[in-house]
XYZ file of C-alpha atoms in Angstrom:
787
model
C -44.106 -44.195 66.336
C -46.793 -45.319 63.883
C -48.708 -47.731 66.053
C -52.202 -49.029 65.572
C -54.725 -49.118 68.410
C -57.737 -51.260 67.549
C -60.562 -52.764 69.581
C -61.229 -56.228 68.136
C -64.113 -58.650 68.641
C -65.152 -61.992 67.189
C -68.837 -61.526 67.998
C -71.314 -58.665 67.966
C -72.518 -56.874 71.076
C -75.785 -57.963 72.627
C -75.806 -55.206 75.260
C -75.671 -51.449 74.821
C -72.654 -51.168 77.116
C -70.686 -53.584 74.923
C -71.381 -51.737 71.663
C -68.731 -49.472 70.130
C -68.929 -45.675 70.498
C -68.607 -43.453 67.441
C -68.923 -39.696 67.352
C -67.966 -36.282 66.044
C -68.624 -34.266 69.211
C -72.237 -33.495 68.364
C -73.588 -36.715 66.882
C -72.923 -39.986 68.663
C -73.731 -43.615 67.908
C -73.366 -46.937 69.662
C -72.723 -49.594 67.007
C -73.591 -53.134 68.062
C -71.867 -54.783 65.117
C -74.625 -57.212 64.109
C -74.852 -58.524 60.579
C -78.469 -59.400 59.797
C -80.089 -56.547 61.711
C -77.770 -53.868 63.046
C -78.674 -51.226 65.604
C -76.979 -47.827 65.585
C -78.288 -46.115 68.724
C -78.115 -42.340 68.203
C -77.520 -39.242 70.295
C -77.270 -35.559 69.522
C -75.449 -33.543 72.153
C -77.965 -30.681 72.260
C -81.028 -32.901 72.746
C -82.050 -31.978 76.279
C -85.609 -32.315 77.473
C -87.399 -28.963 77.558
C -86.273 -25.357 77.640
C -84.488 -23.505 80.429
C -86.522 -23.058 83.596
C -85.852 -20.457 86.283
C -85.643 -22.504 89.479
C -84.023 -19.868 91.714
C -85.566 -19.710 95.173
C -85.859 -16.035 96.247
C -86.665 -16.980 99.845
C -83.190 -18.321 100.665
C -81.611 -14.938 101.357
C -84.165 -14.347 104.129
C -83.409 -17.678 105.796
C -79.610 -17.676 105.267
C -78.645 -15.815 108.479
C -80.643 -18.226 110.613
C -79.240 -21.263 108.782
C -75.744 -20.005 109.495
C -76.525 -19.333 113.152
C -77.791 -22.877 113.548
C -74.760 -24.417 111.823
C -72.287 -22.443 113.940
C -74.160 -23.330 117.138
C -74.104 -27.035 116.170
C -77.884 -27.211 115.865
C -77.488 -29.242 112.715
C -80.930 -30.960 112.521
C -82.598 -27.570 112.775
C -80.269 -26.180 110.094
C -81.088 -29.108 107.834
C -84.781 -28.422 108.290
C -84.371 -24.868 107.013
C -82.066 -25.958 104.195
C -84.544 -28.499 102.857
C -87.201 -25.811 102.813
C -85.322 -22.729 101.604
C -82.173 -23.922 99.820
C -83.936 -26.103 97.247
C -84.626 -25.104 93.673
C -88.235 -24.903 92.514
C -88.747 -27.326 90.854
C -86.001 -29.334 92.511
C -84.510 -30.740 89.300
C -83.141 -29.120 86.164
C -83.380 -30.426 82.607
C -82.005 -33.799 81.509
C -80.184 -35.239 78.502
C -81.795 -38.038 76.531
C -81.391 -40.367 73.575
C -82.449 -39.360 70.073
C -83.326 -42.728 68.585
C -81.745 -45.447 66.508
C -81.115 -46.371 62.906
C -81.822 -50.052 62.301
C -80.286 -51.669 59.228
C -81.375 -55.078 57.972
C -79.249 -56.927 55.404
C -80.852 -59.837 53.531
C -83.644 -60.212 56.091
C -86.746 -60.790 54.004
C -89.115 -59.867 56.827
C -87.283 -57.795 59.451
C -90.610 -56.808 61.004
C -91.269 -60.466 61.781
C -87.971 -60.360 63.632
C -89.133 -57.315 65.550
C -86.055 -55.568 64.163
C -84.086 -57.292 66.934
C -80.315 -57.003 66.357
C -78.868 -60.379 65.457
C -76.109 -62.075 63.486
C -77.685 -65.493 62.998
C -75.778 -67.593 60.479
C -72.801 -65.267 60.131
C -69.367 -66.881 59.832
C -65.771 -65.576 59.771
C -67.002 -62.642 61.820
C -64.697 -59.715 62.688
C -65.646 -56.407 64.302
C -62.983 -53.707 64.710
C -62.900 -50.116 65.928
C -59.817 -48.288 64.712
C -59.172 -45.748 67.456
C -56.729 -43.732 65.401
C -59.097 -43.181 62.478
C -62.471 -43.377 64.190
C -63.842 -46.050 61.875
C -65.721 -49.246 62.728
C -65.406 -52.118 60.257
C -67.462 -55.333 60.433
C -66.655 -58.262 58.157
C -68.577 -61.521 57.852
C -69.474 -64.346 55.500
C -72.944 -65.758 54.986
C -74.067 -68.314 52.395
C -70.674 -68.062 50.743
C -70.830 -64.279 50.292
C -68.326 -61.965 52.022
C -69.747 -58.714 53.390
C -68.123 -55.565 54.800
C -69.767 -52.699 56.673
C -67.892 -49.495 57.533
C -69.277 -46.823 59.869
C -67.881 -43.452 60.959
C -69.209 -40.050 62.015
C -67.624 -37.098 60.260
C -66.879 -33.857 62.057
C -66.061 -31.901 58.870
C -69.359 -32.920 57.241
C -71.553 -33.444 60.355
C -72.942 -36.820 59.233
C -72.916 -40.481 60.165
C -71.810 -42.588 57.200
C -72.461 -46.301 56.568
C -71.262 -48.400 53.641
C -72.273 -52.050 53.108
C -70.530 -54.048 50.373
C -70.540 -57.631 49.149
C -67.990 -59.515 47.044
C -70.784 -61.075 44.978
C -72.631 -58.722 42.627
C -76.221 -57.994 43.564
C -76.071 -59.904 46.868
C -77.447 -57.157 49.126
C -81.039 -56.495 50.056
C -81.161 -53.719 52.642
C -83.917 -52.147 54.725
C -83.284 -49.138 56.987
C -85.674 -47.504 59.443
C -85.642 -45.091 62.358
C -86.858 -46.183 65.767
C -87.157 -44.423 69.113
C -88.103 -46.865 71.843
C -87.112 -47.854 75.334
C -84.039 -49.987 74.680
C -83.980 -53.360 76.412
C -80.815 -55.325 75.823
C -82.417 -58.641 76.777
C -83.295 -60.503 73.605
C -82.891 -64.175 72.843
C -83.305 -66.719 70.095
C -86.848 -68.087 69.903
C -86.817 -71.766 70.943
C -89.669 -72.522 68.555
C -88.197 -70.675 65.557
C -84.429 -71.129 65.129
C -82.868 -67.996 63.723
C -85.739 -65.834 65.000
C -85.258 -63.554 67.982
C -87.619 -62.146 70.595
C -87.292 -59.254 72.985
C -87.242 -59.731 76.712
C -89.327 -57.475 78.936
C -91.588 -54.628 77.873
C -90.728 -52.684 74.757
C -91.706 -49.059 74.751
C -93.791 -47.401 72.078
C -92.563 -45.309 69.188
C -91.675 -41.781 70.292
C -91.499 -40.038 66.922
C -93.990 -37.595 65.409
C -92.847 -38.332 61.855
C -91.065 -41.413 60.512
C -91.379 -41.970 56.778
C -89.696 -41.391 53.447
C -89.671 -38.020 51.687
C -88.669 -39.799 48.487
C -87.479 -43.328 47.717
C -83.931 -42.606 48.898
C -84.624 -40.191 51.802
C -86.044 -41.062 55.210
C -86.932 -38.505 57.905
C -87.627 -38.992 61.598
C -88.935 -36.049 63.637
C -89.803 -35.801 67.303
C -90.142 -33.644 70.376
C -88.548 -33.907 73.808
C -90.554 -31.734 76.173
C -90.539 -28.879 73.699
C -87.091 -29.543 72.223
C -87.799 -30.423 68.633
C -85.343 -32.668 66.803
C -84.937 -34.444 63.502
C -82.942 -37.225 61.860
C -82.602 -37.631 58.101
C -80.871 -40.352 56.121
C -80.136 -40.460 52.393
C -79.363 -43.721 50.599
C -77.148 -44.459 47.611
C -77.418 -47.913 46.035
C -76.201 -49.559 42.860
C -79.254 -51.857 43.034
C -82.938 -51.184 42.585
C -84.715 -48.869 45.058
C -88.378 -49.093 46.110
C -90.331 -46.661 48.262
C -92.481 -48.434 50.875
C -92.896 -45.081 52.756
C -92.162 -46.698 56.137
C -88.474 -47.338 55.497
C -85.691 -47.276 52.949
C -85.440 -50.381 50.754
C -83.010 -51.542 48.114
C -82.375 -54.938 46.541
C -79.957 -56.497 44.071
C -77.179 -54.219 45.299
C -73.442 -54.736 45.628
C -72.769 -51.458 47.503
C -75.177 -49.394 49.606
C -74.296 -46.145 51.431
C -76.327 -44.306 54.069
C -75.713 -40.705 55.164
C -77.413 -39.504 58.342
C -77.758 -35.934 59.593
C -79.392 -34.804 62.830
C -80.290 -31.518 64.501
C -82.316 -30.006 67.351
C -84.017 -26.681 67.864
C -81.386 -25.824 70.458
C -79.096 -25.134 67.499
C -81.307 -24.917 64.407
C -84.522 -23.028 63.778
C -85.656 -25.827 61.448
C -84.134 -29.141 62.580
C -85.660 -31.113 59.699
C -84.166 -28.805 57.094
C -80.779 -28.853 58.833
C -80.704 -32.647 59.078
C -81.745 -33.031 55.436
C -79.192 -30.495 54.288
C -76.324 -32.354 55.990
C -77.451 -35.750 54.654
C -77.962 -34.530 51.083
C -74.643 -32.638 51.016
C -72.901 -35.822 52.137
C -74.681 -37.804 49.451
C -73.318 -35.417 46.838
C -69.737 -35.906 48.082
C -69.866 -39.678 48.310
C -68.490 -42.127 50.835
C -64.843 -42.169 49.752
C -64.449 -38.388 49.829
C -66.210 -38.196 53.195
C -63.968 -40.922 54.584
C -60.804 -39.142 53.416
C -61.914 -35.882 55.020
C -62.907 -37.681 58.222
C -59.542 -39.415 58.610
C -57.667 -36.216 57.773
C -59.554 -34.536 60.640
C -59.598 -37.381 63.188
C -56.238 -39.110 62.909
C -53.968 -36.088 63.491
C -55.693 -35.449 66.823
C -55.110 -39.059 67.826
C -51.503 -39.150 66.588
C -50.494 -36.131 68.649
C -50.025 -38.289 71.722
C -49.335 -42.033 71.767
C -48.322 -44.494 74.456
C -46.521 -47.681 73.444
C -46.071 -50.440 76.033
C -45.758 -53.497 73.816
C -46.985 -54.919 70.539
C -50.614 -55.700 69.712
C -51.071 -59.468 69.496
C -54.404 -58.962 67.656
C -56.453 -61.033 70.064
C -60.109 -60.110 70.632
C -60.119 -57.282 73.143
C -62.717 -58.824 75.448
C -60.720 -62.055 75.707
C -57.585 -60.022 76.349
C -59.319 -58.170 79.188
C -60.639 -61.409 80.692
C -57.181 -62.932 80.673
C -55.772 -59.825 82.374
C -58.423 -60.172 85.102
C -57.128 -63.648 85.822
C -53.393 -63.192 85.348
C -52.782 -59.576 86.341
C -50.656 -56.908 84.727
C -50.826 -56.356 80.976
C -48.988 -53.171 79.887
C -50.341 -53.339 76.346
C -53.929 -53.158 77.629
C -53.009 -50.126 79.766
C -51.723 -48.360 76.650
C -54.845 -49.343 74.705
C -57.010 -48.043 77.567
C -55.099 -44.741 77.517
C -55.618 -44.356 73.800
C -59.294 -45.278 74.165
C -59.653 -42.427 76.675
C -58.173 -39.975 74.191
C -60.455 -41.458 71.533
C -63.503 -40.765 73.708
C -62.470 -37.125 74.030
C -62.001 -36.720 70.263
C -65.192 -38.600 69.351
C -67.249 -37.190 72.206
C -66.415 -33.512 72.206
C -65.062 -30.855 69.898
C -64.636 -27.114 70.203
C -68.060 -26.595 68.573
C -69.938 -29.186 70.648
C -71.533 -29.216 74.054
C -69.325 -30.181 76.976
C -69.061 -33.888 77.789
C -71.811 -34.818 80.239
C -71.911 -37.778 82.619
C -72.095 -40.159 79.673
C -70.107 -38.054 77.247
C -72.622 -38.032 74.392
C -73.575 -41.733 74.473
C -76.873 -42.386 76.271
C -79.615 -44.920 75.563
C -82.220 -43.689 78.035
C -85.060 -41.191 78.050
C -84.424 -40.440 81.727
C -80.832 -41.528 82.358
C -79.108 -42.028 85.679
C -78.501 -38.687 87.382
C -80.124 -37.197 84.263
C -76.780 -37.462 82.435
C -76.190 -33.805 83.313
C -73.008 -31.920 84.157
C -72.265 -32.819 87.790
C -69.889 -30.187 89.105
C -68.652 -31.723 92.360
C -66.176 -33.941 90.459
C -67.596 -35.470 87.288
C -67.637 -32.792 84.581
C -64.232 -31.567 85.757
C -62.775 -35.083 85.606
C -63.996 -35.354 82.024
C -61.454 -32.686 81.086
C -58.481 -33.672 83.207
C -56.711 -35.211 80.174
C -57.365 -32.287 77.836
C -54.149 -30.331 78.366
C -51.603 -32.954 79.387
C -52.782 -35.366 76.649
C -52.413 -32.747 73.908
C -56.086 -32.094 73.170
C -56.150 -28.538 74.433
C -58.701 -27.208 71.928
C -61.195 -29.845 73.078
C -61.233 -28.019 76.411
C -63.132 -25.214 74.678
C -66.510 -26.957 74.896
C -66.197 -26.863 78.679
C -65.245 -23.191 78.532
C -68.426 -22.441 76.591
C -70.429 -24.190 79.305
C -68.588 -22.196 81.981
C -69.541 -18.977 80.176
C -73.232 -19.952 80.192
C -73.003 -21.040 83.814
C -71.399 -17.742 84.793
C -74.233 -15.723 83.294
C -76.972 -17.867 84.859
C -75.014 -17.969 88.107
C -75.105 -14.191 88.450
C -78.874 -14.377 88.614
C -78.740 -17.230 91.117
C -76.329 -15.228 93.303
C -78.561 -12.148 93.154
C -81.955 -13.832 93.584
C -81.117 -16.570 96.073
C -78.310 -14.966 98.090
C -78.594 -11.222 97.455
C -74.894 -11.289 96.602
C -72.547 -10.189 93.843
C -70.675 -12.451 91.454
C -71.719 -15.855 90.162
C -72.479 -19.141 91.910
C -73.155 -22.672 90.696
C -74.068 -25.551 92.968
C -73.369 -29.235 92.330
C -75.014 -29.566 88.911
C -75.778 -27.692 85.739
C -77.461 -28.508 82.435
C -77.264 -27.544 78.759
C -78.736 -24.132 79.575
C -76.373 -23.338 82.464
C -78.907 -23.709 85.294
C -77.155 -22.873 88.584
C -79.896 -23.292 91.192
C -79.457 -26.102 93.741
C -80.231 -29.542 92.300
C -82.183 -32.362 93.975
C -83.162 -32.581 97.628
C -80.126 -34.577 98.752
C -78.570 -32.971 101.785
C -75.051 -34.277 101.062
C -74.784 -32.406 97.770
C -77.620 -29.966 97.116
C -76.372 -27.074 99.241
C -72.737 -27.180 98.061
C -71.975 -23.731 96.567
C -68.507 -24.251 95.086
C -69.138 -26.024 91.762
C -68.715 -22.900 89.663
C -65.491 -21.958 91.421
C -64.010 -25.371 90.636
C -65.085 -25.159 87.002
C -63.454 -21.741 86.691
C -60.092 -23.229 87.641
C -60.074 -25.038 84.289
C -59.610 -21.621 82.689
C -56.497 -21.066 84.779
C -55.209 -24.577 84.015
C -55.542 -23.878 80.285
C -53.513 -20.709 80.633
C -50.786 -22.470 82.613
C -50.360 -25.074 79.901
C -50.629 -22.697 76.932
C -49.278 -19.373 78.306
C -51.902 -17.722 76.090
C -52.266 -14.197 77.481
C -55.044 -13.338 75.017
C -57.035 -16.282 76.364
C -56.377 -15.156 79.930
C -57.450 -11.617 79.108
C -60.723 -12.895 77.658
C -61.582 -15.340 80.443
C -60.177 -13.618 83.550
C -63.486 -11.715 84.081
C -65.325 -15.022 84.440
C -62.864 -16.298 87.062
C -63.343 -12.948 88.791
C -67.149 -13.350 88.910
C -66.925 -16.712 90.638
C -64.349 -15.363 93.084
C -66.419 -12.241 93.724
C -69.368 -14.288 94.951
C -67.235 -15.697 97.739
C -66.126 -12.253 98.895
C -69.784 -11.829 99.836
C -70.600 -15.426 100.802
C -67.646 -16.177 103.085
C -68.514 -15.474 106.689
C -66.413 -15.376 109.894
C -66.434 -18.364 112.216
C -65.645 -18.398 115.917
C -61.904 -18.606 115.173
C -61.860 -15.581 112.893
C -61.551 -17.639 109.722
C -63.638 -16.882 106.665
C -65.648 -19.982 105.798
C -68.346 -21.164 103.436
C -71.590 -21.717 105.345
C -73.676 -23.677 104.819
C -71.738 -26.178 102.775
C -70.890 -29.878 102.548
C -67.844 -31.976 101.752
C -69.293 -33.785 98.724
C -70.871 -36.273 99.418
C -69.702 -37.437 102.845
C -71.337 -37.296 106.253
C -69.846 -37.000 109.748
C -71.182 -38.201 113.084
C -71.831 -35.722 115.881
C -71.151 -36.639 119.532
C -74.853 -37.379 120.086
C -74.825 -39.893 117.199
C -76.609 -37.701 114.679
C -75.019 -37.836 111.216
C -75.025 -34.969 108.758
C -73.139 -33.546 105.780
C -73.919 -29.931 106.668
C -70.904 -27.963 107.844
C -68.925 -24.732 107.579
C -65.614 -24.415 105.765
C -64.880 -27.996 104.623
C -61.328 -28.600 103.441
C -62.353 -28.881 99.801
C -63.963 -25.442 99.730
C -60.894 -23.857 101.302
C -58.568 -25.535 98.841
C -60.646 -24.559 95.801
C -60.984 -20.957 96.923
C -57.295 -20.709 97.770
C -56.470 -21.690 94.194
C -59.177 -19.514 92.635
C -58.219 -16.392 94.583
C -54.578 -17.117 93.783
C -55.358 -17.506 90.076
C -57.185 -14.170 90.005
C -54.311 -12.427 91.779
C -51.680 -13.919 89.465
C -53.799 -13.160 86.373
C -53.927 -9.502 87.317
C -50.150 -9.437 87.716
C -49.560 -11.107 84.359
C -51.963 -8.788 82.551
C -50.873 -5.632 84.357
C -54.384 -4.991 85.672
C -55.009 -2.955 88.824
C -58.309 -4.483 89.840
C -59.608 -3.018 93.116
C -60.886 -6.465 94.040
C -57.439 -8.050 93.927
C -56.417 -6.894 97.437
C -59.752 -8.198 98.698
C -59.067 -11.584 97.118
C -55.661 -11.630 98.822
C -57.132 -10.675 102.195
C -59.865 -13.304 101.956
C -57.357 -15.958 100.937
C -55.267 -15.236 104.028
C -58.278 -15.822 106.277
C -59.276 -19.184 104.838
C -58.758 -22.088 107.254
C -55.560 -24.016 106.633
C -55.399 -27.763 106.093
C -55.110 -29.785 109.306
C -53.755 -33.240 110.174
C -55.817 -35.553 112.356
C -55.059 -38.106 115.067
C -54.493 -40.920 112.547
C -52.076 -38.837 110.531
C -54.795 -38.138 107.962
C -55.775 -34.892 106.297
C -58.945 -33.625 107.957
C -62.043 -33.316 105.820
C -63.842 -30.899 108.162
C -62.649 -28.176 110.541
C -63.023 -30.566 113.443
C -62.117 -34.243 113.586
C -65.328 -36.226 113.449
C -65.986 -39.922 112.807
C -67.114 -40.442 109.220
C -70.486 -41.931 108.469
C -69.084 -43.452 105.250
C -65.346 -44.002 105.722
C -65.206 -46.100 102.536
C -67.008 -43.685 100.231
C -65.673 -42.882 96.764
C -65.388 -39.116 97.085
C -62.072 -37.810 98.408
C -63.109 -34.176 98.350
C -60.590 -33.075 100.978
C -57.744 -34.265 98.738
C -58.562 -31.762 95.999
C -55.403 -29.876 96.916
C -53.296 -32.860 95.849
C -55.087 -33.461 92.556
C -56.454 -31.797 90.517
C -55.239 -28.943 92.701
C -51.560 -28.149 93.091
C -51.150 -26.645 96.564
C -50.336 -29.937 98.332
C -47.261 -31.449 96.705
C -43.955 -33.197 97.325
C -41.915 -30.026 96.975
C -43.742 -27.416 99.054
C -45.910 -29.309 101.545
C -44.517 -32.843 102.046
C -46.189 -33.232 105.467
C -49.618 -32.477 104.061
C -48.945 -34.769 101.105
C -48.128 -37.592 103.503
C -51.347 -36.899 105.422
C -53.311 -36.969 102.169
C -51.788 -40.358 101.410
C -52.941 -41.594 104.798
C -56.473 -40.358 104.089
C -56.455 -42.252 100.828
C -55.240 -45.419 102.537
C -58.067 -45.136 105.074
C -60.614 -44.903 102.278
C -59.175 -47.998 100.613
C -59.074 -49.943 103.908
C -62.788 -49.264 104.315
C -63.748 -50.566 100.890
C -63.320 -47.656 98.461
C -61.546 -47.820 95.118
C -63.134 -50.885 93.557
C -63.584 -49.170 90.210
C -65.323 -46.331 88.432
C -64.483 -42.656 88.693
C -63.332 -42.922 92.347
C -60.579 -45.356 91.323
C -59.642 -43.018 88.479
C -59.208 -40.200 91.004
C -57.118 -42.487 93.207
C -54.775 -43.201 90.274
C -54.167 -39.470 89.935
C -53.643 -39.161 93.702
C -51.147 -42.020 93.885
C -49.252 -40.577 90.933
C -48.940 -37.238 92.761
C -47.763 -39.209 95.804
C -44.979 -40.579 93.520
C -46.068 -44.079 94.576
C -45.176 -46.295 91.627
C -46.518 -49.490 93.177
C -49.983 -48.182 94.094
C -50.248 -46.199 90.882
C -49.531 -49.309 88.830
C -51.872 -51.524 90.847
C -54.698 -48.984 90.537
C -54.233 -48.698 86.764
C -54.285 -52.500 86.439
C -57.497 -52.636 88.448
C -59.084 -49.839 86.426
C -58.343 -51.492 83.088
C -60.200 -54.679 84.016
C -62.803 -53.419 86.516
C -65.529 -52.472 84.049
C -68.401 -54.891 83.459
C -68.357 -53.993 79.760
C -66.098 -55.446 77.105
C -65.166 -52.140 75.447
C -63.392 -50.414 78.396
C -66.476 -48.295 79.146
C -66.341 -47.186 82.765
C -69.335 -49.098 84.023
C -69.977 -51.224 87.080
C -73.729 -50.745 87.063
C -74.085 -47.589 84.969
C -71.816 -46.114 82.320
C -70.135 -42.828 83.236
C -67.421 -41.445 80.992
C -65.632 -39.626 83.828
C -63.875 -42.786 85.007
C -62.391 -43.426 81.574
C -61.127 -39.893 81.221
C -59.922 -39.551 84.811
C -57.907 -42.753 84.465
C -56.465 -41.492 81.183
C -55.285 -38.392 83.011
C -53.889 -40.591 85.786
C -51.816 -42.618 83.337
C -50.431 -39.379 81.919
C -49.690 -38.162 85.451
C -47.667 -41.317 86.108
C -45.467 -40.388 83.136
C -45.210 -36.596 83.381
C -45.911 -33.975 86.043
C -45.391 -30.225 86.036
C -47.676 -28.844 88.741
C -44.779 -27.847 91.047
C -43.077 -25.737 88.390
C -40.626 -28.585 87.773
C -40.997 -30.878 84.764
C -40.870 -34.303 86.398
C -40.188 -37.197 84.038
C -41.573 -40.669 84.861
C -42.569 -39.643 88.399
C -44.736 -42.708 89.108
C -43.871 -45.168 86.359
C -45.572 -48.489 87.155
C -43.024 -51.230 87.753
C -44.669 -53.506 85.199
C -43.982 -50.987 82.434
C -40.315 -51.910 82.148
C -39.884 -50.669 78.589
C -41.982 -48.144 76.741
C -42.339 -44.951 74.808
C -44.688 -41.984 74.903
C -44.939 -39.081 72.498
C -46.792 -35.809 72.683
C -47.515 -35.319 76.371
C -47.656 -31.657 77.388
C -46.203 -29.950 80.454
C -47.218 -26.558 81.784
C -45.419 -23.831 79.917
C -46.230 -25.084 76.369
C -43.646 -27.851 76.542
C -44.312 -30.949 74.415
C -42.539 -34.037 75.784
C -41.543 -37.369 74.208
C -39.857 -40.072 76.284
C -38.363 -43.533 75.963
C -37.416 -45.739 78.880
C -35.806 -49.118 79.330
C -35.630 -51.396 82.371
C -37.786 -48.866 84.238
C -35.284 -46.008 83.704
C -35.337 -43.002 81.412
C -33.320 -43.452 78.213
C -34.058 -40.267 76.298
C -36.511 -37.383 76.366
C -37.277 -34.750 73.758
C -38.754 -31.365 74.599
C -40.305 -29.130 71.961
C -40.442 -25.658 73.443
C -43.540 -23.528 72.889
C -42.140 -20.477 74.627
C -38.866 -18.787 75.544
C -38.308 -19.724 79.172
C -36.036 -21.482 81.629
C -37.197 -24.904 82.688
C -36.179 -27.182 85.531
C -36.340 -30.938 84.954
C -36.399 -33.746 87.517
C -35.235 -37.167 86.358
C -34.276 -40.459 87.980
C -30.724 -40.243 86.609
C -28.090 -37.727 85.450
C -28.701 -36.410 81.934
C -26.932 -34.552 79.153
C -28.914 -31.849 77.340
C -28.476 -31.236 73.601
C -30.093 -29.009 70.986
C -29.378 -29.341 67.292
C -26.492 -31.711 67.989
C -24.747 -29.277 70.331
C -24.625 -29.707 74.096
C -26.562 -27.155 76.150
C -25.121 -25.814 79.379
C -27.449 -27.109 82.080
C -27.280 -25.953 85.692
C -27.531 -28.693 88.321
C -30.321 -28.240 90.865
C -31.468 -30.108 93.960
C -33.831 -32.183 91.810
C -32.168 -32.369 88.399
C -31.095 -29.727 85.894
C -32.181 -26.267 84.767
C -31.629 -24.785 81.310
C -33.096 -22.143 78.968
C -35.234 -23.112 75.983
C -36.198 -21.163 72.865
C -39.597 -21.398 71.267
C -39.704 -23.865 68.396
C -36.435 -25.569 69.317
C -36.176 -29.274 70.169
C -34.047 -30.328 73.141
C -32.895 -33.854 73.824
C -32.098 -35.229 77.258
C -29.873 -38.298 77.171
C -29.487 -40.464 80.249
C -25.895 -40.922 81.382
């Protein structure tokens, strides 16, 4: 396939959430697409407020035995009282991510300051704004006063710069001003009733938060600032074929036909001298020129995007926002689902690379100084969901930024385990930041005391191995999995039934109601903890076997795993969230923590535990019946769950709802606040509907939505280094191609009998209860043809 996936609009964005995201993993921009005054809101992934702070509370280990006694004796209010005193970090919150600033570009605005530099496109005609997802380039075209203009914007990973080119078809038609700004962004601006074509801001506009903002020479502008001690800098160099003046406050050129801007940015978290680093990147780009930078950018970006494509129908080239609105009214639109899937992969490529910071709650795109939930790494679902598509959607190396975060977390977590608990190993609670802070976050009882965030993160290391079969990777990262598992050898404690349980803990972020009416999240041994630890202990044990390591801790992991409480089924046929069946305080909440074992875990599945899988499905239905699943990351998780349930109808309906549920026009996962996790979780869910391999069987089209009657997907990846292409017609598999990455025997489940060929010759395939089994050789391509 050589398909194009483009977001198209016939008007510019007036709200941040409707702008178009660009990025190279480190540098991000939200491009509004305006013509007269354009705003490029900027982020740098290492710009976090302040340095690391040690928030570990050394008094917890003294109070822990009494907290546990109170929890086990059902004196929950008294336990909560001790938890809110002793199990809180000091201070209670870690560092936060924040915006860097914005580059404002005025074209043929004689007095942009009189306009307040408000983004606008007054008087523009024949307007088109496109984001090419495959190449990572935004192109805006418009006509004004008979002159045709084009602006192209991209952010290069090879050259670490944001690049802008403005051209006109009439010689000398461009006058351009460019300046840095760093203010509180209010999206409410309107045309002034008294001055047509002039725009005013709504609400208060914050002050300038830059320590330096002026030219270094006529073609170089520098902005420098400080975020709580984290110094940062932005630098932009200008090329123009017109005349250039130096007003000191901004860049200015007139009488131009082509103007190019090259922007570099850096922080002291990576560079000793951020100004010098930003200038160096911008000036090096200037020397190369726009065309060479664009060629290198596309050569880097497009191959990542082309690795995996989903085709569900032709692009009719309508504006994307109108297409989404029509789908809201009329229902299913397979093409939009495919575009949404490709947009999710685009966000991973633009938002995170192997040399960048892990994707936070907003990826890298954030307009606030103090964003919602601090735009940190929330470890009780969100940061993990960000990376669910990495392996199956053929972006395995982009997983590495999360691994780097896990390494930092592991080191900080050893200190948290020692100081707060007096225990071995490493622990991380429900949040971390750029610096790997592992102390409890916030003072919210339903999340703060949860100790299992690091253990869940560590499972991504095992997932990567299962997909890649890279023993060198496993050898390098097994010690980190071991540290997180080791903590729980010390932390697990016996309950009255002889089980080893986490205590205190919570089932994020739900609450149950005690017989006396008191509601609380505090508990011992919630289902989620048991499921995570079962998989982590199992991964450590299997890693030792694969690597031939005789670790003395391995038998202890096995013994602890055997004593974990097993999953239980309740009176409604549902999977129990706690060790006892309690009424839920929030039966319609988004979190489905107790269904971890279905997805992203693997222990509850159609092959090995069908009764538990059925109970998990009932739990999910109960959530939906009580109002959950309207959109956002919870709905994304539900898509993945329904796919693992092999429920084609509910999987399809949930994908349809997800595609149109956002309040933005660019597919951003946002009902009230943008969070990237929903986009990426839904992308993983779409992949899960097409390919599953968590049972050890490669399952083709396991939950294909009924509306996707005909389609094609290339480049999905199954565990065992198996790259899979598929075509289907009338809802049934037509052909599949496997490219083997290892010598192994694979079992394949299909919805119909198949013939297996390799190099034109038929391969002897052994029938099984679910399909066929046959050996594959690394590098060979195998074709399955439906009979």
